[in-house]
Coordinates of C-alpha atoms in Angstrom, one line a residue:
X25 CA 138.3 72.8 104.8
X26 CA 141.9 72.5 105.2
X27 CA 143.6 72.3 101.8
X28 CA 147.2 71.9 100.7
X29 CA 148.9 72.1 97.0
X30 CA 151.7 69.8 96.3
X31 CA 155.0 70.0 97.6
X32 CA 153.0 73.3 99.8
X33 CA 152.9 73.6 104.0
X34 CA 149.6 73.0 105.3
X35 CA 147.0 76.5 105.1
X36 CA 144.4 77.0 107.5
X37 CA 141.6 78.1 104.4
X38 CA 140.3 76.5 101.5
X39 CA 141.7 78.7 98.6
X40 CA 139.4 77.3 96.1
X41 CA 135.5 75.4 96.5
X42 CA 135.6 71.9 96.0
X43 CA 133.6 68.9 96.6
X44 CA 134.6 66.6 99.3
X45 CA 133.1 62.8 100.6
X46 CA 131.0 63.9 103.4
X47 CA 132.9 61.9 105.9
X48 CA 136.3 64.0 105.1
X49 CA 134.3 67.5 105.3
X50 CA 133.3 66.6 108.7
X51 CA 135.9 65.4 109.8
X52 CA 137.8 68.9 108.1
X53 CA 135.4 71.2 109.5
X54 CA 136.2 70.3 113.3
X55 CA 139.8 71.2 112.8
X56 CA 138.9 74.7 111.2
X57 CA 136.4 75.9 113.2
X58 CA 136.6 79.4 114.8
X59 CA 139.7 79.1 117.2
X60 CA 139.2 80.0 121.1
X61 CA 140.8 82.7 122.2
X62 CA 142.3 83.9 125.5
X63 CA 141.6 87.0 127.6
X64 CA 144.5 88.8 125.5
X65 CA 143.4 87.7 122.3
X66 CA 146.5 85.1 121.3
X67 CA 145.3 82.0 120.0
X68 CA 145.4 78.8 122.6
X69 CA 144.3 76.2 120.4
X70 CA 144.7 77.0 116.4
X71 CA 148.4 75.6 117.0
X72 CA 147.3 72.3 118.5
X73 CA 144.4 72.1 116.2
X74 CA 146.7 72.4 113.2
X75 CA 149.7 70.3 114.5
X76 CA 147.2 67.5 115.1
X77 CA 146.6 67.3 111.0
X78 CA 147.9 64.4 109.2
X79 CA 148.6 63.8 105.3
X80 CA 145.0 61.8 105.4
X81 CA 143.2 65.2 106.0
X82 CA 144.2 66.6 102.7
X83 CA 143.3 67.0 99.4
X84 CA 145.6 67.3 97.0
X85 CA 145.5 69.2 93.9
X86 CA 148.0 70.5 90.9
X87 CA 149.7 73.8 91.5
X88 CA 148.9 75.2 88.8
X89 CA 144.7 74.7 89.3
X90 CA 145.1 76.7 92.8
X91 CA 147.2 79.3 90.9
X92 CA 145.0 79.9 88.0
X93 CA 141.7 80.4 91.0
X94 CA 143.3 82.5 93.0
X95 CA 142.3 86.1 91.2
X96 CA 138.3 84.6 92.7
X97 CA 139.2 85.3 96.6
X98 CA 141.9 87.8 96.2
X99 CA 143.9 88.3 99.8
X100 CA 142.7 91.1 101.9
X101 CA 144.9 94.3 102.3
X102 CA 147.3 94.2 105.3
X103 CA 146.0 97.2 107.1
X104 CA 148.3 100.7 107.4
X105 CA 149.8 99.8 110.6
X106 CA 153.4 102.1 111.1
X107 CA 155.8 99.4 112.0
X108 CA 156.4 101.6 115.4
X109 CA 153.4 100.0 116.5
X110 CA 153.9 96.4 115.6
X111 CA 157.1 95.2 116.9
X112 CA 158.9 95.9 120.2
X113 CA 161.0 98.7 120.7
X114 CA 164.6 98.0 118.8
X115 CA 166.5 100.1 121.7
X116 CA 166.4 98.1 124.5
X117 CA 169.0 97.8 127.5
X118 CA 171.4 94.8 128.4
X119 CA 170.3 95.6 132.3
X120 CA 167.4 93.4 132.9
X121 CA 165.2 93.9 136.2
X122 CA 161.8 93.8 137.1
X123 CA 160.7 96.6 136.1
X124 CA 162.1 95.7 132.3
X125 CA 160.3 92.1 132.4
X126 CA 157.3 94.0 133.3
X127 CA 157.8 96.1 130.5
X128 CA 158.6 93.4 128.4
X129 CA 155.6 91.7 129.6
X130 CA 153.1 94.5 129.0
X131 CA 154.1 95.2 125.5
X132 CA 153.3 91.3 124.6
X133 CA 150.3 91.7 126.0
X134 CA 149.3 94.7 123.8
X135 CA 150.9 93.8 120.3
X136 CA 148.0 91.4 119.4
X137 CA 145.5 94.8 120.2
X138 CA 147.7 96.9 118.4
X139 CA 148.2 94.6 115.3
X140 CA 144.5 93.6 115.3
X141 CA 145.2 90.0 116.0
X142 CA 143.0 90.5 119.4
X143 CA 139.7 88.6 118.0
X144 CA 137.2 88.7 116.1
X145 CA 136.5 92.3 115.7
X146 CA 136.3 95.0 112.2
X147 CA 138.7 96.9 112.3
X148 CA 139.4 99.6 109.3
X149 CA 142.2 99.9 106.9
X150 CA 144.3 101.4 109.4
X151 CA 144.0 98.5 112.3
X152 CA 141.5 100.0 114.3
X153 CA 138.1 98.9 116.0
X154 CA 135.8 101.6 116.4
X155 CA 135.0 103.3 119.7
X156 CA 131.8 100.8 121.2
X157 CA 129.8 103.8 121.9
X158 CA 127.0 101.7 123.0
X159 CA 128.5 99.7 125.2
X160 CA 130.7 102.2 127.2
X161 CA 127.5 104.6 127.2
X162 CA 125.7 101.7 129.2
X163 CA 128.8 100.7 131.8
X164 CA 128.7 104.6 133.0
X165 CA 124.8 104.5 133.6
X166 CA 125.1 101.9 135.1
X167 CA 127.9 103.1 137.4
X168 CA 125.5 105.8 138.2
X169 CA 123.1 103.4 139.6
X170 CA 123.0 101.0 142.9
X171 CA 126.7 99.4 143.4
X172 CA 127.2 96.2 144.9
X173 CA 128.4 96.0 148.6
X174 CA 131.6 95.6 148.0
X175 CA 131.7 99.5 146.7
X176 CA 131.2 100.5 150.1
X177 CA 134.9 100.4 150.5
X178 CA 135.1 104.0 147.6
X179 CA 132.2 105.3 149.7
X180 CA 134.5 108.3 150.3
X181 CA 134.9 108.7 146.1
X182 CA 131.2 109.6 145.5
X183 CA 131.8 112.9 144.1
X184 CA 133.9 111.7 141.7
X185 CA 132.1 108.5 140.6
X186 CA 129.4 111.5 139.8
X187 CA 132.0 113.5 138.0
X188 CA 133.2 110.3 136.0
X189 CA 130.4 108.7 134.9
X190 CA 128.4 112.6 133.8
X191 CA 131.6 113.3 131.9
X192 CA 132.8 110.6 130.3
X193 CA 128.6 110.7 129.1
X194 CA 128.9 114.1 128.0
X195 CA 132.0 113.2 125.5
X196 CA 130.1 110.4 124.4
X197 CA 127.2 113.0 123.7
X198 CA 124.9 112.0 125.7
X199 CA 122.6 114.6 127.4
X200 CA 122.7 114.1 131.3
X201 CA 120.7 117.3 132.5
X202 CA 117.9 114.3 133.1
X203 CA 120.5 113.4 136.1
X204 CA 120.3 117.4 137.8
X205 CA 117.8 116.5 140.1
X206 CA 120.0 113.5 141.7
X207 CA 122.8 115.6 141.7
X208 CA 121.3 117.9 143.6
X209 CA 119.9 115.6 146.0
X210 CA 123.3 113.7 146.6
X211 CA 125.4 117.3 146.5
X212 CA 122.9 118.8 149.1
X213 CA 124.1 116.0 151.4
X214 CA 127.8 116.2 151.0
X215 CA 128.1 119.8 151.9
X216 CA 129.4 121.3 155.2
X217 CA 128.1 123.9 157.0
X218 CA 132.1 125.0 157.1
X219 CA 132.2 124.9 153.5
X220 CA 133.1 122.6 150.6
X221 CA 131.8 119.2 150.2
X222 CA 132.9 115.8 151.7
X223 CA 133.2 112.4 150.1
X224 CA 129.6 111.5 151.3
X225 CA 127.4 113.1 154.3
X226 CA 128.9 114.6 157.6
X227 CA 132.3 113.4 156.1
X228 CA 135.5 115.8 156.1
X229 CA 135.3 118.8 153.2
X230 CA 138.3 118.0 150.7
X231 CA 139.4 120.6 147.7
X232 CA 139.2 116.7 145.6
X233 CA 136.0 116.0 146.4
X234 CA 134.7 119.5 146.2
X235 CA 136.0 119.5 142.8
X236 CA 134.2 116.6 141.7
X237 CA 130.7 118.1 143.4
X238 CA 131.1 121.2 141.1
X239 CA 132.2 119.4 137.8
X240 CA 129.2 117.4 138.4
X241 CA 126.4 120.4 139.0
X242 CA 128.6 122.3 135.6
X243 CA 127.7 119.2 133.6
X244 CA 124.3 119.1 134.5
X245 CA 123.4 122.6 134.5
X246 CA 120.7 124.7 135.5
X247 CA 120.1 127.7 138.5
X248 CA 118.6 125.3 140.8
X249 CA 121.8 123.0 140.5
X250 CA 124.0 125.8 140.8
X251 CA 122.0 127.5 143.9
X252 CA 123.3 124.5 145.9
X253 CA 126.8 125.6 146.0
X254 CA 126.9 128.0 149.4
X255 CA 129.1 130.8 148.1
X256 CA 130.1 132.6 151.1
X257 CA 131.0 129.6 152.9
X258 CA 132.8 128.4 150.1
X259 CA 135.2 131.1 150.4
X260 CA 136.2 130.9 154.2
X261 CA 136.7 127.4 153.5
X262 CA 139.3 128.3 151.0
X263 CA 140.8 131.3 153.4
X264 CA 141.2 128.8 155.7
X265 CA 143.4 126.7 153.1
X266 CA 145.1 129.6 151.9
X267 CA 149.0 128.8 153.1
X268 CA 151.6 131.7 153.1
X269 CA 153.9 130.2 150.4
X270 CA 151.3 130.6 147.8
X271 CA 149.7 127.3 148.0
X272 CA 146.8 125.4 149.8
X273 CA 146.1 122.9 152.0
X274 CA 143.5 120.0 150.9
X275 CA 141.5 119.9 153.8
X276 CA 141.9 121.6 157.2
X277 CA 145.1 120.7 158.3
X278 CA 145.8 118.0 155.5
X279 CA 148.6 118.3 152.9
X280 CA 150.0 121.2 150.7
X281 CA 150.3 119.9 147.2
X282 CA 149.7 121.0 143.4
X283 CA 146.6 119.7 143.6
X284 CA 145.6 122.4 145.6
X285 CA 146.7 124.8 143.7
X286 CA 144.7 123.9 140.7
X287 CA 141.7 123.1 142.7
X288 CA 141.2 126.1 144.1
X289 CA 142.2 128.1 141.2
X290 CA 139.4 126.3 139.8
X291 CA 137.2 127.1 142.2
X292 CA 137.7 130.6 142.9
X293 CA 137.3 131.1 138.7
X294 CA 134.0 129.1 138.2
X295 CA 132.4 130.4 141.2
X296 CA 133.6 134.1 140.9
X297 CA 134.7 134.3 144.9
X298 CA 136.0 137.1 146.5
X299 CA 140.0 136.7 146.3
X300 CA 140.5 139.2 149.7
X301 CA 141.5 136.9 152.7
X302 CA 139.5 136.2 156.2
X303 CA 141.9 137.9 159.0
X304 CA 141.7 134.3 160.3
X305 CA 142.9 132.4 157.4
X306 CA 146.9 131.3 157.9
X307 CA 148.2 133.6 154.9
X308 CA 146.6 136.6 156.1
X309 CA 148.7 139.5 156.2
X310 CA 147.2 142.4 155.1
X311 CA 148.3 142.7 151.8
X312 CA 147.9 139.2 150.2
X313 CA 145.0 137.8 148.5
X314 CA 143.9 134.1 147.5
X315 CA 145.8 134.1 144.4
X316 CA 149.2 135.6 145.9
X317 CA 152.2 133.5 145.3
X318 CA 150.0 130.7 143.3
X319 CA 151.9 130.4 140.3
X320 CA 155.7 130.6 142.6
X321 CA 154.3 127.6 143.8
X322 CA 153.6 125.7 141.0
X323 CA 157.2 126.9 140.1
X324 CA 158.6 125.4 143.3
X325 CA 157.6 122.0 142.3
X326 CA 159.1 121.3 139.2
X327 CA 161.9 118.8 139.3
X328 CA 165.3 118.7 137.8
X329 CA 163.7 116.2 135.5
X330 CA 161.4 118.9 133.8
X331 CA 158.6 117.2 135.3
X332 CA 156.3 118.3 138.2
X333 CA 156.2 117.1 141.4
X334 CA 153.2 117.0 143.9
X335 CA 155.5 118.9 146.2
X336 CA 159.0 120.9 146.4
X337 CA 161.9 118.2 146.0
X338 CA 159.5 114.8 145.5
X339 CA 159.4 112.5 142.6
X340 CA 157.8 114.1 138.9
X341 CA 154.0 113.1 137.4
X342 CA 152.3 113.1 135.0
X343 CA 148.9 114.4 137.0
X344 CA 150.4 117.1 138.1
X345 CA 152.0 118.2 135.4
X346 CA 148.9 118.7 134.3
X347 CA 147.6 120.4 137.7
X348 CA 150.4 122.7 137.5
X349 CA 150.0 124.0 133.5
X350 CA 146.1 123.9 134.1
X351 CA 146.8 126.0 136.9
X352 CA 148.7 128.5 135.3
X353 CA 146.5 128.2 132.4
X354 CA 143.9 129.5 135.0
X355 CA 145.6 132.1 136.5
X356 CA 147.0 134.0 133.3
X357 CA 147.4 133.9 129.4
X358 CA 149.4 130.6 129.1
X359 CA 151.7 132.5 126.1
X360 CA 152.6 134.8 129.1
X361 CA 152.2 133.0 132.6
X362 CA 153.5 129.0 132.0
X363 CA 157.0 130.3 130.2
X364 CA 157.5 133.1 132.8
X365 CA 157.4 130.3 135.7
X366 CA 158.1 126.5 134.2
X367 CA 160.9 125.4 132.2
X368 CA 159.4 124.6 129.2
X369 CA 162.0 122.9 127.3
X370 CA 162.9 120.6 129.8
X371 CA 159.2 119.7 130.7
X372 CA 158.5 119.4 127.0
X373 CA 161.4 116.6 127.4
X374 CA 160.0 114.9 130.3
X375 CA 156.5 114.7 128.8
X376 CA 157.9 113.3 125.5
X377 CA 159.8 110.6 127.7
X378 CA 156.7 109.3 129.2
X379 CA 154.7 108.3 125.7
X380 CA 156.0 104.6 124.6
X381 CA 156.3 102.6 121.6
X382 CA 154.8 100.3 120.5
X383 CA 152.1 101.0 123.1
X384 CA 151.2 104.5 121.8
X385 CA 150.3 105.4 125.2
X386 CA 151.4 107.5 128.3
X387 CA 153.2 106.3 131.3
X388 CA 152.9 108.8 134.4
X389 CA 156.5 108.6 135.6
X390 CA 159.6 107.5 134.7
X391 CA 160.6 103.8 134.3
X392 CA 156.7 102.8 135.1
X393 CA 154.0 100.9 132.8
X394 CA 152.0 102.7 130.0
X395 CA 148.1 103.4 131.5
X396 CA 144.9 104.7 130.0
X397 CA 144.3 107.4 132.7
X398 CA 147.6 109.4 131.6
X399 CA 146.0 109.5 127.9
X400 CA 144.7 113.0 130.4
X401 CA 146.8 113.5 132.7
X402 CA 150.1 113.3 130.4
X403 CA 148.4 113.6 126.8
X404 CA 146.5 116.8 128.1
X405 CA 149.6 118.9 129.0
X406 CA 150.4 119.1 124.9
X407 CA 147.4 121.5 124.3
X408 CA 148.2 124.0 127.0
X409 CA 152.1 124.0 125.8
X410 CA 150.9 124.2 122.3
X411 CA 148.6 126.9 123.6
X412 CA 152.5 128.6 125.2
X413 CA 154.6 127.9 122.2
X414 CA 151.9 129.4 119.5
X415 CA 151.2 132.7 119.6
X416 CA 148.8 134.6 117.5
X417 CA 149.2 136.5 113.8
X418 CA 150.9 136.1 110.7
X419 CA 152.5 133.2 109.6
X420 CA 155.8 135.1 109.4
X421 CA 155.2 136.1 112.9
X422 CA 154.8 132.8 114.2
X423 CA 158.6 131.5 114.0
X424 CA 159.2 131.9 117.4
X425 CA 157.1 132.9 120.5
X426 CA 157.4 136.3 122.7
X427 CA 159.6 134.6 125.1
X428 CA 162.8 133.6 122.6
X429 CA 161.1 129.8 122.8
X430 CA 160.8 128.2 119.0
X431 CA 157.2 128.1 118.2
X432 CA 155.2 124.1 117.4
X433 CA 153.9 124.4 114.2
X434 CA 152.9 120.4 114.6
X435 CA 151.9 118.4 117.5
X436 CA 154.5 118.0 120.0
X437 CA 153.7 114.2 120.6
X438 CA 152.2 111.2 118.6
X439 CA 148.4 111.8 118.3
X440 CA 148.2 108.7 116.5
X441 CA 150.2 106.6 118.7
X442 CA 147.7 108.0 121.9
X443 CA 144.7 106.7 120.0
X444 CA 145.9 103.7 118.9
X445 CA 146.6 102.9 122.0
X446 CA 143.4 104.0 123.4
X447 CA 140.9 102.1 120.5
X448 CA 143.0 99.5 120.4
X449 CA 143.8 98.3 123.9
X450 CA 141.8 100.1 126.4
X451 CA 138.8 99.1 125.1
X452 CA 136.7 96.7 127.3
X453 CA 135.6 94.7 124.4
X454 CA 133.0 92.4 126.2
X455 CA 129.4 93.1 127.3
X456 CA 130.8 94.8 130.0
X457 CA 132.0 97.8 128.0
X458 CA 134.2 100.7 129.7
X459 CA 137.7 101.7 129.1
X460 CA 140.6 100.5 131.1
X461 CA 144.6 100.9 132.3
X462 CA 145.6 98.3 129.7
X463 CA 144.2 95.2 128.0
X464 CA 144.5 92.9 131.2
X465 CA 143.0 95.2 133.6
X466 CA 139.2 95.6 134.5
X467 CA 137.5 98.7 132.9
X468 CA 136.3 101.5 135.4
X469 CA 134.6 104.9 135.8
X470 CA 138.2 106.7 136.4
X471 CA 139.8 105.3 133.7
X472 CA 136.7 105.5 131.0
X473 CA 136.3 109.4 132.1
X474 CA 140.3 109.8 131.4
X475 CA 140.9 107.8 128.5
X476 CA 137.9 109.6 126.9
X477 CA 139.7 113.1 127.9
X478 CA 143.0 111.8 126.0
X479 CA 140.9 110.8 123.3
X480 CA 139.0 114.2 123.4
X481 CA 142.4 115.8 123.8
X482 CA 144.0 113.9 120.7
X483 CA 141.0 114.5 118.1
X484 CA 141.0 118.2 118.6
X485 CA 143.1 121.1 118.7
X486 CA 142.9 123.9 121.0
X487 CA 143.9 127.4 119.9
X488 CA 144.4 131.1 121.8
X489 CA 142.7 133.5 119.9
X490 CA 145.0 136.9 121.2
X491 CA 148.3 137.2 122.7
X492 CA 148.4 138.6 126.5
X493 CA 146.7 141.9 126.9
X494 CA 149.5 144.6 129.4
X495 CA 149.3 144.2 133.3
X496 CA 149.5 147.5 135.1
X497 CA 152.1 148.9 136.5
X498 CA 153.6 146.7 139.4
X499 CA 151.1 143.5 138.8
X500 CA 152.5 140.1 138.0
X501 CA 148.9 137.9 138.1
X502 CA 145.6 139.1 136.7
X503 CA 142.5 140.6 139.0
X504 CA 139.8 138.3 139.3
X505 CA 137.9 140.6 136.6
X506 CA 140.9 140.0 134.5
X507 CA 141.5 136.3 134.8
X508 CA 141.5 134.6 131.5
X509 CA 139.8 137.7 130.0
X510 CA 142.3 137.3 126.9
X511 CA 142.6 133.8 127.4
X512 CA 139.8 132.7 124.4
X513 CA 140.0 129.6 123.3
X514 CA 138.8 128.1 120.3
X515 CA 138.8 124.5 119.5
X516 CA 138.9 123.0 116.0
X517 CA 139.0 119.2 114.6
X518 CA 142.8 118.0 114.5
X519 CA 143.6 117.5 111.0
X520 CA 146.6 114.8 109.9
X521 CA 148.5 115.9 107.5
X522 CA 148.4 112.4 106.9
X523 CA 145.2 110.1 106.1
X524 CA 142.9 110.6 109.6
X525 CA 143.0 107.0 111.4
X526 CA 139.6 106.7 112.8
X527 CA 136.2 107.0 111.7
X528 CA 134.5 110.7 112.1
X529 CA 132.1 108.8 114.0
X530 CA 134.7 107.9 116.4
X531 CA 134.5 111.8 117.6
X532 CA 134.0 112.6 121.4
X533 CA 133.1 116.3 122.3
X534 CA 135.8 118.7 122.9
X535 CA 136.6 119.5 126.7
X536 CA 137.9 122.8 128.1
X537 CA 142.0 122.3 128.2
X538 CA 142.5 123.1 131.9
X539 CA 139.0 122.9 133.2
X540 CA 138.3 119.3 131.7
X541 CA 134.8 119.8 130.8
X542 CA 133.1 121.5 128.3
X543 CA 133.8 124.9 127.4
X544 CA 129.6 126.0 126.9
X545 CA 129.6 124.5 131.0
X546 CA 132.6 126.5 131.8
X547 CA 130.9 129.5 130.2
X548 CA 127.5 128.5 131.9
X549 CA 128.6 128.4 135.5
X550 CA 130.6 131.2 135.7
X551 CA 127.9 133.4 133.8
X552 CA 125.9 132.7 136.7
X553 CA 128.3 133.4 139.5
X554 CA 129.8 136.6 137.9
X555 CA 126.0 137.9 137.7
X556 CA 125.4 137.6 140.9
X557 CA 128.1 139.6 142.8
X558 CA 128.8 139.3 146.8
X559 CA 127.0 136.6 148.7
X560 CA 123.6 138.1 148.8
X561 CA 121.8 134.9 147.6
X562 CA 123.5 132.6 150.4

């Protein structure tokens, strides 16, 4: 029922009950009924429904009878939005291009998410939908299944639709050992004789794809998983990567890049390999090892920006900014290893610069769009910096690190703002569930796993319990015995100091920092690699 009071503008609710003639309420009810809405959520009828009203659709009544009902259907409480996140940034520059339209036009499209304007949803005193469990839990089984034909084209991404779809599960806590036994089937086929694994049977090994395989047997667990994984080879696969600037190839004669790097420092940790070189392998000189010259090259691709680059001199991103402080993270005791070979300060900047408002979100280089799958790659730099800038002890102690650089007693970006972003727009609200870039993009496995990470990443907070136990004399990295043996993490709930935003139901499962899975999985699998010394059992 449409009602008006005199001398008011038309409302689009009955503030008070009243009988009408039949006739009228009919005819009333058609204009008021639920409103379609488009893809984004904006109303593309209520407008037309409610400019199409004449004077001989209303009632009217005194003033002063609507007033004295009004305490019966009291107006709800605007939700605790910030006004960051409801209006469009009040900096903006007189240059206009395309990439400012585009700008311009993505934050339009994510304001009505943001403000809760984006249908018919609950959403809780702060503006927020929950996290559909349900329905995300569903789109990554069934990513696990058959694909259509059309998927033949990622045919080469296998590995990582496993990796994907098991992890995004385990955050969700689900329990996907019940998948070992098709992992194992499907990982069996992927490997070479040479070593590593391909994208899919007799295809090329690649350090990305090899990293997905193991992720995937980690999550799932268990000695007959874990037997799959031919040791020996393993390691002159990697020899053969091995470059003599530090870093690695991705496949046999493929590029160098800071993927690499992390990769195999990866590897080499979770499977407990040898770190002495093959005499045939292209850094082999006697005197170096796997690890020699690692972290100079992550060093060598940081860019005048702060940010880090996938190689010396290219353009900074967000991924492997992440790659490179996971890396490090890897390598060493991140109080010790990332200050002594990044620029913190001025990566600390660049990170900051890539996390938007009203959004809330991460873009993953300069002057691009916001997307989901840098709530990871951008969002999880901030606990390994944190990890840096805080070192253990006393409060009094805690003013500023070992390395001169001012301690972070709070969180170095906007929590808030990353899971707004992430419950509020990347949500794929219909039955197809997932999570997505942004609101008018299709949800995926990619993006579900990494916007789960960033959510992971933004309810939690990692801490080191020690600071970095002595090197010996004339050592600048760790042994292999040594790597991250003072580098214990513990992992709490992030506490606001404000009211928390989201529902404690909302809470996905930790993930280890730089290894991007769980931390009992990280445990697990190299347990069972560092009991079972040399490559006997291959």
């Amino acid at each position: 029922m449409v009602v008006r009071t005199k001398g008011a503008r038309c409302r689009n609710r009955a503030i008070f009950i009243r009988k009408f003639p039949k006739s009228k309420k009919e005819n009333m009810a058609a204009s008021t009924s639920s409103f379609p809405t488009s893809q984004e959520g904006v109303a593309t009828s209520s407008q037309q429904n409610l400019d199409a009203i004449t004077d001989d659709d209303f009632e009217y009544v005194d003033e002063e009878f609507v007033l004295s009902h009004s305490a019966e259907q009291p107006a709800q409480p605007e939700p605790m939005i910030p006004d960051l996140f409801k209006q469009p940034s009040l900096v903006k520059d007189d240059l206009i291009t395309a990439t400012s339209q585009l700008q311009d036009q993505t934050v339009e499209h994510c304001l009505p998410f943001l403000t809760g304007e984006d249908g018919p949803l609950d959403f809780n005193d702060y503006g927020l939908p929950k996290l559909n469990r349900e329905k995300h839990i569903k789109f990554l089984k069934q990513s696990l299944g058959p694909l259509p034909g059309r998927f033949v084209a990622v045919d080469a991404s296998r590995p990582w639709y496993l990796y994907w779809c098991l992890s995004g599960l385990t955050m969700m806590g689900e329990d996907v050992s019940s998948y070992r036994n098709s992992v194992i089937e499907t990982a069996r086929t992927m490997q070479n004789e040479s070593g590593g694994f391909g994208g899919g049977h007799g295809q090329t090994s690649h350090l990305a794809t090899t990293y997905a395989v193991i992720l995937a047997i980690a999550l799932v667990g268990g000695e007959e998983a874990y037997d799959v994984i031919d040791k020996k080879a393993m390691w002159k696969w990697l020899c053969s990567l091995k470059q003599p600037d530090g870093g690695f190839q991705v496949c046999v004669g493929g590029e160098e890049d800071i993927r690499g790097a992390y990769i195999a420092a990866v590897i080499i940790t979770l499977l407990d390999l040898p770190l002495d070189l093959t005499p045939d392998s292209p850094a082999y000189d006697g005197r170096s090892n796997l690890l020699t010259g690692l972290a100079e090259y992550v060093r060598s691709c940081q860019t005048f920006e702060g940010g880090i680059s996938s190689q010396p001199n290219n353009e900074a991103h967000g991924a492997y900014a992440f790659c490179a402080l996971a890396c490090l993270a890897i390598l060493d005791n991140p109080r010790r290893i990332i200050p002594s070979y990044l620029d913190v300060p001025r990566l600390v900047s660049w990170l900051s610069y890539r996390q938007y408002a009203p959004e809330g979100g991460f873009s993953g280089r300069t002057n691009k769009l916001v997307d989901g799958c840098y709530s990871h790659w951008a969002g999880g730099c901030f606990p390994l910096i944190e990890a840096c800038l805080n070192p253990s002890g006393s409060a009094s102690e805690k003013n500023k690190t070992a390395t001169g650089l001012a301690a972070a007693p709070e969180s170095l970006y906007s929590r808030e703002g990353l899971i707004r972003y992430i419950l509020c727009c990347c949500q794929d609200q219909t039955k197809r569930g997932g999570l997505r870039d942004k609101p008018y993009k299709m949800s995926d496995p990619y993006h579900t796993n990494y916007v789960l990470s960033g959510l992971s990443s933004a309810q939690h907070q990692w801490d080191l319990d020690s600071d970095p136990l002595p090197l010996p004399n004339g050592e600048t990295t760790p042994t292999l015995a040594a790597l991250g043996a003072d580098s214990v993490w513990n992992v709490f709930p992030y506490i606001d100091e404000n009211d928390q935003i989201y529902e404690d139901s909302d809470r996905v499962r930790p993930i280890h920092p730089a290894y991007a899975i769980p931390q009992k999985n990280v445990n697990a699998i190299r347990g069972y690699f560092q009991g079972r010394s040399g490559f006997a059992s291959t």
